[in-house]
GROMACS .gro file of C-alpha atoms in nm:
model
  208
    1MET     CA    1  15.844  17.124   6.757
    2LYS     CA    2  15.698  17.421   6.585
    3VAL     CA    3  15.495  17.362   6.283
    4VAL     CA    4  15.732  17.585   6.072
    5ASN     CA    5  16.020  17.393   6.172
    6LYS     CA    6  15.839  17.062   6.079
    7ILE     CA    7  15.770  17.203   5.747
    8TYR     CA    8  16.122  17.291   5.688
    9LEU     CA    9  16.255  16.957   5.828
   10THR     CA   10  16.025  16.760   5.580
   11LEU     CA   11  16.099  16.988   5.300
   12PHE     CA   12  16.476  16.968   5.348
   13SER     CA   13  16.436  16.568   5.384
   14LYS     CA   14  16.278  16.582   5.039
   15TRP     CA   15  16.527  16.770   4.864
   16PHE     CA   16  16.812  16.596   5.011
   17GLU     CA   17  16.648  16.271   4.894
   18ILE     CA   18  16.607  16.405   4.546
   19THR     CA   19  16.973  16.541   4.517
   20VAL     CA   20  17.121  16.210   4.637
   21LEU     CA   21  16.899  15.981   4.449
   22VAL     CA   22  16.959  16.173   4.110
   23PHE     CA   23  17.358  16.174   4.166
   24PHE     CA   24  17.346  15.805   4.252
   25ASN     CA   25  17.110  15.691   3.968
   26VAL     CA   26  17.327  15.870   3.726
   27LEU     CA   27  17.646  15.717   3.903
   28SER     CA   28  17.476  15.368   3.920
   29VAL     CA   29  17.470  15.300   3.539
   30PRO     CA   30  17.858  15.293   3.461
   31VAL     CA   31  17.919  15.126   3.809
   32ILE     CA   32  17.691  14.840   3.748
   33LEU     CA   33  17.752  14.791   3.390
   34SER     CA   34  18.126  14.769   3.474
   35LYS     CA   35  18.040  14.430   3.667
   36TRP     CA   36  17.724  14.301   3.509
   37SER     CA   37  17.600  14.230   3.159
   38THR     CA   38  17.337  14.452   2.999
   39GLU     CA   39  17.096  14.160   3.039
   40GLU     CA   40  17.153  14.146   3.415
   41TYR     CA   41  17.106  14.517   3.465
   42GLY     CA   42  16.785  14.510   3.244
   43ILE     CA   43  16.657  14.259   3.487
   44TRP     CA   44  16.733  14.447   3.793
   45LEU     CA   45  16.545  14.756   3.652
   46LEU     CA   46  16.254  14.525   3.547
   47ILE     CA   47  16.225  14.378   3.886
   48GLN     CA   48  16.175  14.728   4.041
   49ILE     CA   49  15.920  14.800   3.767
   50VAL     CA   50  15.721  14.472   3.825
   51TYR     CA   51  15.705  14.544   4.196
   52GLY     CA   52  15.589  14.901   4.151
   53ILE     CA   53  15.307  14.765   3.940
   54LEU     CA   54  15.218  14.455   4.158
   55TYR     CA   55  15.180  14.667   4.491
   56LEU     CA   56  15.024  14.969   4.338
   57PRO     CA   57  14.684  14.875   4.488
   58ASN     CA   58  14.836  14.842   4.847
   59MET     CA   59  15.022  15.186   4.786
   60SER     CA   60  14.708  15.361   4.667
   61LEU     CA   61  14.499  15.211   4.948
   62ALA     CA   62  14.735  15.335   5.202
   63GLU     CA   63  14.752  15.667   5.042
   64TYR     CA   64  14.371  15.687   5.034
   65VAL     CA   65  14.320  15.581   5.385
   66TYR     CA   66  14.584  15.838   5.515
   67ASN     CA   67  14.403  16.120   5.314
   68GLU     CA   68  14.061  16.023   5.463
   69ASN     CA   69  14.219  16.006   5.819
   70PHE     CA   70  14.383  16.344   5.761
   71LYS     CA   71  14.040  16.496   5.704
   72LYS     CA   72  13.917  16.337   6.026
   73GLY     CA   73  14.206  16.453   6.232
   74LYS     CA   74  14.423  16.307   6.508
   75ASN     CA   75  14.156  16.377   6.779
   76ASN     CA   76  13.885  16.156   6.596
   77LYS     CA   77  14.100  15.853   6.717
   78LYS     CA   78  13.834  15.593   6.704
   79SER     CA   79  13.732  15.666   6.353
   80VAL     CA   80  14.112  15.689   6.245
   81PHE     CA   81  14.184  15.350   6.389
   82LEU     CA   82  13.857  15.212   6.241
   83ASN     CA   83  13.976  15.332   5.894
   84ILE     CA   84  14.321  15.168   5.942
   85PHE     CA   85  14.225  14.845   6.059
   86SER     CA   86  13.939  14.810   5.812
   87ALA     CA   87  14.187  14.849   5.519
   88LEU     CA   88  14.463  14.651   5.665
   89PRO     CA   89  14.311  14.302   5.596
   90PHE     CA   90  14.271  14.396   5.225
   91ALA     CA   91  14.638  14.504   5.178
   92ILE     CA   92  14.754  14.170   5.378
   93ILE     CA   93  14.522  13.939   5.145
   94ASN     CA   94  14.634  14.125   4.828
   95SER     CA   95  14.996  14.049   4.926
   96ILE     CA   96  14.906  13.694   4.992
   97LEU     CA   97  14.733  13.672   4.645
   98ILE     CA   98  15.038  13.805   4.493
   99ILE     CA   99  15.273  13.548   4.641
  100LEU     CA  100  15.039  13.263   4.549
  101LEU     CA  101  15.022  13.393   4.195
  102LEU     CA  102  15.380  13.415   4.182
  103LEU     CA  103  15.431  13.047   4.306
  104VAL     CA  104  15.187  12.951   4.017
  105ASP     CA  105  15.394  13.161   3.783
  106LYS     CA  106  15.714  12.979   3.912
  107HIS     CA  107  15.562  12.655   3.778
  108PHE     CA  108  15.429  12.781   3.451
  109LEU     CA  109  15.668  13.057   3.365
  110PHE     CA  110  15.417  13.305   3.252
  111SER     CA  111  15.617  13.611   3.344
  112ASN     CA  112  15.936  13.470   3.201
  113ASN     CA  113  15.775  13.420   2.852
  114LEU     CA  114  15.588  13.731   2.855
  115LEU     CA  115  15.875  13.946   2.967
  116ASN     CA  116  16.138  13.728   2.779
  117ILE     CA  117  16.384  13.664   3.067
  118PRO     CA  118  16.685  13.482   2.949
  119LYS     CA  119  16.716  13.125   3.060
  120PHE     CA  120  17.013  13.178   3.235
  121PHE     CA  121  16.828  13.430   3.473
  122SER     CA  122  16.497  13.244   3.480
  123LYS     CA  123  16.531  13.068   3.818
  124ASP     CA  124  16.669  13.373   3.994
  125TRP     CA  125  16.393  13.569   3.849
  126ASN     CA  126  16.114  13.374   3.990
  127LEU     CA  127  16.289  13.319   4.337
  128ILE     CA  128  16.356  13.684   4.358
  129LEU     CA  129  15.994  13.778   4.304
  130ILE     CA  130  15.879  13.517   4.549
  131ILE     CA  131  16.126  13.643   4.822
  132PHE     CA  132  16.065  14.007   4.786
  133SER     CA  133  15.689  13.938   4.792
  134ILE     CA  134  15.708  13.751   5.139
  135VAL     CA  135  15.928  14.032   5.270
  136ILE     CA  136  15.673  14.291   5.166
  137LEU     CA  137  15.389  14.086   5.326
  138PHE     CA  138  15.535  14.142   5.667
  139THR     CA  139  15.669  14.486   5.610
  140SER     CA  140  15.521  14.757   5.403
  141SER     CA  141  15.168  14.583   5.364
  142ILE     CA  142  15.132  14.635   5.744
  143VAL     CA  143  15.350  14.921   5.846
  144ASN     CA  144  15.223  15.167   5.590
  145PHE     CA  145  14.898  15.150   5.777
  146LEU     CA  146  15.005  15.121   6.130
  147ASN     CA  147  15.212  15.432   6.117
  148GLN     CA  148  14.941  15.651   6.013
  149TYR     CA  149  14.810  15.775   6.333
  150LEU     CA  150  15.173  15.882   6.421
  151ARG     CA  151  15.216  16.060   6.113
  152LEU     CA  152  14.902  16.246   6.191
  153SER     CA  153  15.015  16.307   6.538
  154GLY     CA  154  15.314  16.534   6.442
  155TYR     CA  155  15.555  16.263   6.352
  156TYR     CA  156  15.541  16.301   5.973
  157PRO     CA  157  15.903  16.471   5.962
  158HIS     CA  158  16.044  16.182   6.151
  159PHE     CA  159  15.895  15.912   5.906
  160SER     CA  160  15.992  16.145   5.620
  161TRP     CA  161  16.355  16.138   5.712
  162LEU     CA  162  16.353  15.765   5.803
  163ASN     CA  163  16.204  15.705   5.457
  164THR     CA  164  16.477  15.923   5.293
  165LEU     CA  165  16.740  15.748   5.464
  166ARG     CA  166  16.580  15.407   5.350
  167ARG     CA  167  16.574  15.500   4.983
  168ILE     CA  168  16.932  15.637   4.980
  169THR     CA  169  17.062  15.325   5.159
  170LEU     CA  170  16.869  15.102   4.909
  171MET     CA  171  17.052  15.294   4.634
  172ILE     CA  172  17.399  15.319   4.794
  173VAL     CA  173  17.453  14.954   4.961
  174PRO     CA  174  17.391  14.757   4.639
  175LEU     CA  175  17.637  14.969   4.452
  176ILE     CA  176  17.900  14.917   4.711
  177LEU     CA  177  17.832  14.560   4.707
  178ILE     CA  178  17.841  14.518   4.329
  179PHE     CA  179  18.146  14.731   4.267
  180PHE     CA  180  18.372  14.625   4.559
  181PHE     CA  181  18.240  14.275   4.651
  182ASN     CA  182  18.118  14.150   4.298
  183PHE     CA  183  17.766  14.068   4.413
  184ASP     CA  184  17.563  13.912   4.140
  185LEU     CA  185  17.204  14.014   4.063
  186PHE     CA  186  17.042  13.754   4.320
  187ASN     CA  187  17.267  13.844   4.595
  188SER     CA  188  17.220  14.234   4.544
  189ILE     CA  189  16.845  14.178   4.555
  190ILE     CA  190  16.876  13.982   4.884
  191SER     CA  191  17.075  14.284   5.016
  192LEU     CA  192  16.776  14.494   4.929
  193ALA     CA  193  16.531  14.265   5.106
  194ALA     CA  194  16.761  14.272   5.412
  195ILE     CA  195  16.788  14.651   5.419
  196ASP     CA  196  16.390  14.673   5.414
  197ILE     CA  197  16.369  14.415   5.683
  198ILE     CA  198  16.593  14.636   5.895
  199TYR     CA  199  16.417  14.963   5.802
  200TYR     CA  200  16.080  14.818   5.898
  201LEU     CA  201  16.190  14.659   6.212
  202ILE     CA  202  16.277  15.005   6.313
  203ASN     CA  203  15.946  15.130   6.200
  204TYR     CA  204  15.766  14.865   6.419
  205PHE     CA  205  15.975  14.961   6.723
  206ILE     CA  206  15.878  15.334   6.682
  207ILE     CA  207  15.506  15.249   6.620
  208PHE     CA  208  15.485  15.021   6.937
   0.00000   0.00000   0.00000
């Protein structure tokens, strides 16, 4: 594939992703609020914010390692793989520590009190955090490092489109399940976890 084609393919995937996500973000508010209470919708948003904060170190580390490897280039394979497999244990350990902290939190309810989670959603809140953290441990905490050499080797547009499809699916599928099948907060989050598992299994397949 020519370099110009790769640039346009990647650019189109990003613009397509932005357009679709903006549309469905606007649509999601009335759709979800027609089925859920404002408290339930607030927790839905809060879960996404909390995960963004908890796994910011992992995402930042993966981005830093990719930038360092980009400077080295795909031909410096030994150095690139050394960077990847040196950073990978830190991401895994960080994910394990987050799971352990969330297990402690489940017992002492620190986050519940700090974020003023309603008692009715308290049990679901803690369970959702733990389930999603376990999924992340075996998915993005590993794959975001393993796919770096392929991205450097000219497969960046492929991963860009794959990630675009993931984000769009994560937006559309819960809306369908909530509106047509009356999924509650817990089951909707589980559907997100299932989508991510499928997405990262495809990633593993491509990598290996």
